[in-house]
Amino acid sequence: MARLERDFFLQDTVSAAQKLLGRYLVRTDGGEVMVCRITETEAYVGAVDKACHAYGGRRTKRTETLYAAPGTSYVYMIYGMYNCLNFVTGPEGVASAVLIRGCVPVYGADAVARRRFGVDASEMSAYQRKNFMNGPGKLCRGLSIGRELNALPLGNDALYLAYDLPEFGLERRPAALPFHTGKRIGIDYAEEAIDFPWRFWVDE
């Protein structure tokens, strides 16, 4: 197994968001291992980005994790009910992160489906299959990612990213997958940052 290490997260945040496409997100919960392939990401760069929680150097109890070491998990809640998973990028003390917006289960799909819908993957309806993990809140629910996983350091076993997972029959995908680029979602308050083309996704 080859995990993503510190050097990966030290790169430019926009580049990291692009290069996370096709990588594996691994979650261990209650003795069950769930693996998803990342299909959609968004970049948030605090220094210039009014959509970033730490824009302008803002530091609060919520945003403090954004200033942590590269590779740290940043989990926050929106609308009082949905969690969102990010990974801190760039040098420690510089607030930037990549939001994981969507993924596809490739190992442990039944465990993911039970957390999302209370049924095994084979029992999901067509609507449930279409809307399985195509959004940050859905992703976090399916993988049991809550605020208790905020600020997990790089190297932990509960939640991490990997290039390949041969123990699960998952090989490394190409380093540069063809991807689409567009505006980020749900940031109507962010003035000029609304138009930053920092959302990236791949076709599955």
mmCIF file of C-alpha atoms in Angstrom:
data_model
loop_
_atom_site.group_PDB
_atom_site.id
_atom_site.type_symbol
_atom_site.label_atom_id
_atom_site.label_comp_id
_atom_site.label_asym_id
_atom_site.label_seq_id
_atom_site.Cartn_x
_atom_site.Cartn_y
_atom_site.Cartn_z
ATOM 1 C CA MET A 1 0.000 0.000 0.000
ATOM 2 C CA ALA A 2 1.249 3.487 -0.892
ATOM 3 C CA ARG A 3 -0.345 6.230 1.196
ATOM 4 C CA LEU A 4 -0.272 9.887 0.249
ATOM 5 C CA GLU A 5 2.396 11.498 2.405
ATOM 6 C CA ARG A 6 3.316 15.012 3.504
ATOM 7 C CA ASP A 7 4.977 15.979 0.205
ATOM 8 C CA PHE A 8 1.712 15.451 -1.678
ATOM 9 C CA PHE A 9 -0.207 17.822 0.568
ATOM 10 C CA LEU A 10 2.526 20.466 0.446
ATOM 11 C CA GLN A 11 1.881 21.159 -3.232
ATOM 12 C CA ASP A 12 -0.297 23.948 -4.612
ATOM 13 C CA THR A 13 -3.878 23.460 -3.396
ATOM 14 C CA VAL A 14 -5.475 23.660 -6.844
ATOM 15 C CA SER A 15 -3.012 21.083 -8.177
ATOM 16 C CA ALA A 16 -3.673 18.850 -5.173
ATOM 17 C CA ALA A 17 -7.418 19.016 -5.832
ATOM 18 C CA GLN A 18 -6.843 17.875 -9.402
ATOM 19 C CA LYS A 19 -4.406 15.126 -8.465
ATOM 20 C CA LEU A 20 -6.693 13.694 -5.774
ATOM 21 C CA LEU A 21 -9.090 12.596 -8.509
ATOM 22 C CA GLY A 22 -8.849 8.824 -8.826
ATOM 23 C CA ARG A 23 -7.063 8.382 -5.487
ATOM 24 C CA TYR A 24 -8.486 6.157 -2.772
ATOM 25 C CA LEU A 25 -10.145 7.399 0.406
ATOM 26 C CA VAL A 26 -9.988 4.752 3.151
ATOM 27 C CA ARG A 27 -12.204 4.737 6.227
ATOM 28 C CA THR A 28 -12.160 2.166 9.032
ATOM 29 C CA ASP A 29 -15.192 2.242 11.321
ATOM 30 C CA GLY A 30 -16.507 -0.373 13.719
ATOM 31 C CA GLY A 31 -14.080 -2.960 12.366
ATOM 32 C CA GLU A 32 -15.278 -2.441 8.780
ATOM 33 C CA VAL A 33 -12.995 -1.098 6.058
ATOM 34 C CA MET A 34 -14.574 1.059 3.355
ATOM 35 C CA VAL A 35 -12.673 2.316 0.318
ATOM 36 C CA CYS A 36 -13.892 4.910 -2.171
ATOM 37 C CA ARG A 37 -12.324 6.292 -5.330
ATOM 38 C CA ILE A 38 -12.452 10.089 -5.379
ATOM 39 C CA THR A 39 -14.432 11.544 -8.290
ATOM 40 C CA GLU A 40 -14.954 15.216 -7.359
ATOM 41 C CA THR A 41 -12.993 17.837 -5.420
ATOM 42 C CA GLU A 42 -12.883 21.576 -4.758
ATOM 43 C CA ALA A 43 -9.915 23.784 -3.815
ATOM 44 C CA TYR A 44 -10.072 26.492 -1.126
ATOM 45 C CA VAL A 45 -7.135 28.890 -0.712
ATOM 46 C CA GLY A 46 -7.450 31.138 2.325
ATOM 47 C CA ALA A 47 -5.082 33.886 1.189
ATOM 48 C CA VAL A 48 -7.159 34.924 -1.852
ATOM 49 C CA ASP A 49 -10.444 33.042 -1.591
ATOM 50 C CA LYS A 50 -13.541 34.592 -0.006
ATOM 51 C CA ALA A 51 -15.188 31.164 -0.092
ATOM 52 C CA CYS A 52 -12.567 29.791 2.305
ATOM 53 C CA HIS A 53 -13.440 29.798 6.008
ATOM 54 C CA ALA A 54 -10.033 31.310 6.803
ATOM 55 C CA TYR A 55 -10.035 34.058 4.186
ATOM 56 C CA GLY A 56 -8.080 37.090 5.311
ATOM 57 C CA GLY A 57 -6.334 35.159 8.069
ATOM 58 C CA ARG A 58 -9.536 34.512 10.023
ATOM 59 C CA ARG A 59 -8.839 32.234 12.987
ATOM 60 C CA THR A 60 -11.667 30.817 15.076
ATOM 61 C CA LYS A 61 -12.261 27.578 16.937
ATOM 62 C CA ARG A 62 -13.826 26.226 13.731
ATOM 63 C CA THR A 63 -11.078 27.330 11.334
ATOM 64 C CA GLU A 64 -8.033 26.572 13.475
ATOM 65 C CA THR A 65 -7.645 23.163 11.821
ATOM 66 C CA LEU A 66 -7.039 24.861 8.464
ATOM 67 C CA TYR A 67 -3.724 26.123 9.850
ATOM 68 C CA ALA A 68 -2.598 22.639 10.881
ATOM 69 C CA ALA A 69 0.059 20.441 9.275
ATOM 70 C CA PRO A 70 -0.473 19.354 5.645
ATOM 71 C CA GLY A 71 -2.608 16.232 5.330
ATOM 72 C CA THR A 72 -4.657 16.934 8.464
ATOM 73 C CA SER A 73 -8.386 16.233 8.130
ATOM 74 C CA TYR A 74 -10.737 19.214 8.374
ATOM 75 C CA VAL A 75 -14.355 18.212 9.058
ATOM 76 C CA TYR A 76 -17.031 20.852 9.506
ATOM 77 C CA MET A 77 -20.834 20.961 9.527
ATOM 78 C CA ILE A 78 -23.085 22.917 7.161
ATOM 79 C CA TYR A 79 -26.787 23.739 7.536
ATOM 80 C CA GLY A 80 -26.598 22.263 11.031
ATOM 81 C CA MET A 81 -26.848 18.714 9.706
ATOM 82 C CA TYR A 82 -24.318 17.777 6.989
ATOM 83 C CA ASN A 83 -20.611 17.130 7.510
ATOM 84 C CA CYS A 84 -17.956 17.949 4.906
ATOM 85 C CA LEU A 85 -14.515 16.329 4.648
ATOM 86 C CA ASN A 86 -11.413 18.297 3.627
ATOM 87 C CA PHE A 87 -7.672 17.734 3.761
ATOM 88 C CA VAL A 88 -5.327 20.591 4.670
ATOM 89 C CA THR A 89 -2.783 21.530 2.008
ATOM 90 C CA GLY A 90 0.259 23.769 1.893
ATOM 91 C CA PRO A 91 2.720 24.615 4.680
ATOM 92 C CA GLU A 92 1.595 24.541 8.293
ATOM 93 C CA GLY A 93 0.233 27.937 9.295
ATOM 94 C CA VAL A 94 -1.083 28.744 5.800
ATOM 95 C CA ALA A 95 -4.819 28.057 5.563
ATOM 96 C CA SER A 96 -5.799 26.035 2.480
ATOM 97 C CA ALA A 97 -7.632 22.759 1.928
ATOM 98 C CA VAL A 98 -9.263 20.459 -0.598
ATOM 99 C CA LEU A 99 -12.906 19.491 -0.144
ATOM 100 C CA ILE A 100 -13.793 15.921 -1.130
ATOM 101 C CA ARG A 101 -17.129 16.402 -2.898
ATOM 102 C CA GLY A 102 -17.825 12.981 -4.352
ATOM 103 C CA CYS A 103 -16.586 9.406 -4.571
ATOM 104 C CA VAL A 104 -17.477 5.882 -5.661
ATOM 105 C CA PRO A 105 -17.254 2.906 -3.248
ATOM 106 C CA VAL A 106 -14.870 0.263 -4.580
ATOM 107 C CA TYR A 107 -14.460 -1.908 -1.475
ATOM 108 C CA GLY A 108 -16.922 -2.432 1.368
ATOM 109 C CA ALA A 109 -19.844 -1.046 -0.621
ATOM 110 C CA ASP A 110 -22.373 -2.902 1.548
ATOM 111 C CA ALA A 111 -21.004 -1.214 4.659
ATOM 112 C CA VAL A 112 -21.292 2.179 2.961
ATOM 113 C CA ALA A 113 -24.833 1.475 1.733
ATOM 114 C CA ARG A 114 -25.982 0.415 5.199
ATOM 115 C CA ARG A 115 -24.727 3.696 6.635
ATOM 116 C CA ARG A 116 -26.433 5.689 3.871
ATOM 117 C CA PHE A 117 -29.693 3.829 3.380
ATOM 118 C CA GLY A 118 -29.899 0.951 5.845
ATOM 119 C CA VAL A 119 -29.645 -1.721 3.115
ATOM 120 C CA ASP A 120 -26.872 -3.620 1.322
ATOM 121 C CA ALA A 121 -25.632 -2.184 -1.975
ATOM 122 C CA SER A 122 -27.496 -4.821 -3.998
ATOM 123 C CA GLU A 123 -30.779 -3.725 -2.404
ATOM 124 C CA MET A 124 -30.516 -0.038 -3.259
ATOM 125 C CA SER A 125 -33.134 1.488 -5.536
ATOM 126 C CA ALA A 126 -32.200 3.153 -8.830
ATOM 127 C CA TYR A 127 -32.587 6.557 -7.160
ATOM 128 C CA GLN A 128 -30.324 5.524 -4.307
ATOM 129 C CA ARG A 129 -27.654 4.231 -6.687
ATOM 130 C CA LYS A 130 -27.735 7.503 -8.631
ATOM 131 C CA ASN A 131 -27.387 9.558 -5.453
ATOM 132 C CA PHE A 132 -25.121 7.254 -3.486
ATOM 133 C CA MET A 133 -22.013 9.373 -2.752
ATOM 134 C CA ASN A 134 -22.315 12.338 -5.125
ATOM 135 C CA GLY A 135 -22.051 15.128 -2.585
ATOM 136 C CA PRO A 136 -19.942 15.962 0.490
ATOM 137 C CA GLY A 137 -22.735 15.351 3.000
ATOM 138 C CA LYS A 138 -23.675 12.024 1.413
ATOM 139 C CA LEU A 139 -20.020 11.000 1.381
ATOM 140 C CA CYS A 140 -19.586 11.746 5.073
ATOM 141 C CA ARG A 141 -22.759 9.921 6.041
ATOM 142 C CA GLY A 142 -21.824 6.852 4.004
ATOM 143 C CA LEU A 143 -18.379 6.694 5.608
ATOM 144 C CA SER A 144 -19.476 7.695 9.127
ATOM 145 C CA ILE A 145 -17.352 10.832 9.084
ATOM 146 C CA GLY A 146 -18.334 13.315 11.754
ATOM 147 C CA ARG A 147 -16.783 16.150 13.690
ATOM 148 C CA GLU A 148 -14.999 13.649 15.918
ATOM 149 C CA LEU A 149 -12.666 13.041 12.964
ATOM 150 C CA ASN A 150 -11.724 16.705 12.643
ATOM 151 C CA ALA A 151 -7.984 17.419 12.997
ATOM 152 C CA LEU A 152 -6.814 13.822 12.527
ATOM 153 C CA PRO A 153 -3.103 13.974 11.692
ATOM 154 C CA LEU A 154 -1.498 12.449 8.640
ATOM 155 C CA GLY A 155 -0.600 8.806 9.292
ATOM 156 C CA ASN A 156 -3.688 7.801 11.267
ATOM 157 C CA ASP A 157 -5.462 4.546 10.375
ATOM 158 C CA ALA A 158 -9.084 5.676 10.757
ATOM 159 C CA LEU A 159 -9.115 7.937 7.695
ATOM 160 C CA TYR A 160 -6.449 8.304 5.035
ATOM 161 C CA LEU A 161 -5.711 8.602 1.316
ATOM 162 C CA ALA A 162 -3.776 6.136 -0.830
ATOM 163 C CA TYR A 163 -2.437 5.733 -4.353
ATOM 164 C CA ASP A 164 -3.091 1.997 -4.383
ATOM 165 C CA LEU A 165 -4.374 -0.758 -2.129
ATOM 166 C CA PRO A 166 -3.103 -4.102 -3.437
ATOM 167 C CA GLU A 167 -4.439 -5.863 -0.355
ATOM 168 C CA PHE A 168 -7.925 -5.002 -1.651
ATOM 169 C CA GLY A 169 -7.080 -5.610 -5.312
ATOM 170 C CA LEU A 170 -6.996 -1.882 -6.083
ATOM 171 C CA GLU A 171 -4.169 -0.727 -8.342
ATOM 172 C CA ARG A 172 -2.750 2.749 -8.847
ATOM 173 C CA ARG A 173 -4.635 4.773 -11.439
ATOM 174 C CA PRO A 174 -2.964 7.140 -13.944
ATOM 175 C CA ALA A 175 -1.229 10.146 -12.398
ATOM 176 C CA ALA A 176 -3.170 12.580 -14.585
ATOM 177 C CA LEU A 177 -6.779 11.572 -15.243
ATOM 178 C CA PRO A 178 -8.816 13.599 -17.760
ATOM 179 C CA PHE A 179 -11.101 15.844 -15.716
ATOM 180 C CA HIS A 180 -13.709 18.575 -16.007
ATOM 181 C CA THR A 181 -13.352 22.032 -14.476
ATOM 182 C CA GLY A 182 -16.074 24.368 -13.231
ATOM 183 C CA LYS A 183 -17.241 26.792 -10.570
ATOM 184 C CA ARG A 184 -17.613 25.587 -7.016
ATOM 185 C CA ILE A 185 -21.043 24.857 -5.553
ATOM 186 C CA GLY A 186 -22.942 26.632 -2.766
ATOM 187 C CA ILE A 187 -20.734 29.722 -2.371
ATOM 188 C CA ASP A 188 -23.071 32.512 -3.533
ATOM 189 C CA TYR A 189 -21.753 34.775 -0.751
ATOM 190 C CA ALA A 190 -18.139 34.706 -1.998
ATOM 191 C CA GLU A 191 -18.209 37.715 -4.388
ATOM 192 C CA GLU A 192 -15.509 37.371 -7.089
ATOM 193 C CA ALA A 193 -14.498 33.942 -5.743
ATOM 194 C CA ILE A 194 -17.815 32.581 -7.024
ATOM 195 C CA ASP A 195 -16.212 32.479 -10.460
ATOM 196 C CA PHE A 196 -12.967 30.728 -9.535
ATOM 197 C CA PRO A 197 -12.836 27.501 -11.625
ATOM 198 C CA TRP A 198 -11.735 25.360 -8.712
ATOM 199 C CA ARG A 199 -14.136 22.429 -8.867
ATOM 200 C CA PHE A 200 -12.827 19.311 -10.596
ATOM 201 C CA TRP A 201 -14.524 16.043 -11.455
ATOM 202 C CA VAL A 202 -14.098 12.913 -13.538
ATOM 203 C CA ASP A 203 -16.637 10.827 -15.420
ATOM 204 C CA GLU A 204 -17.303 7.367 -14.002
#
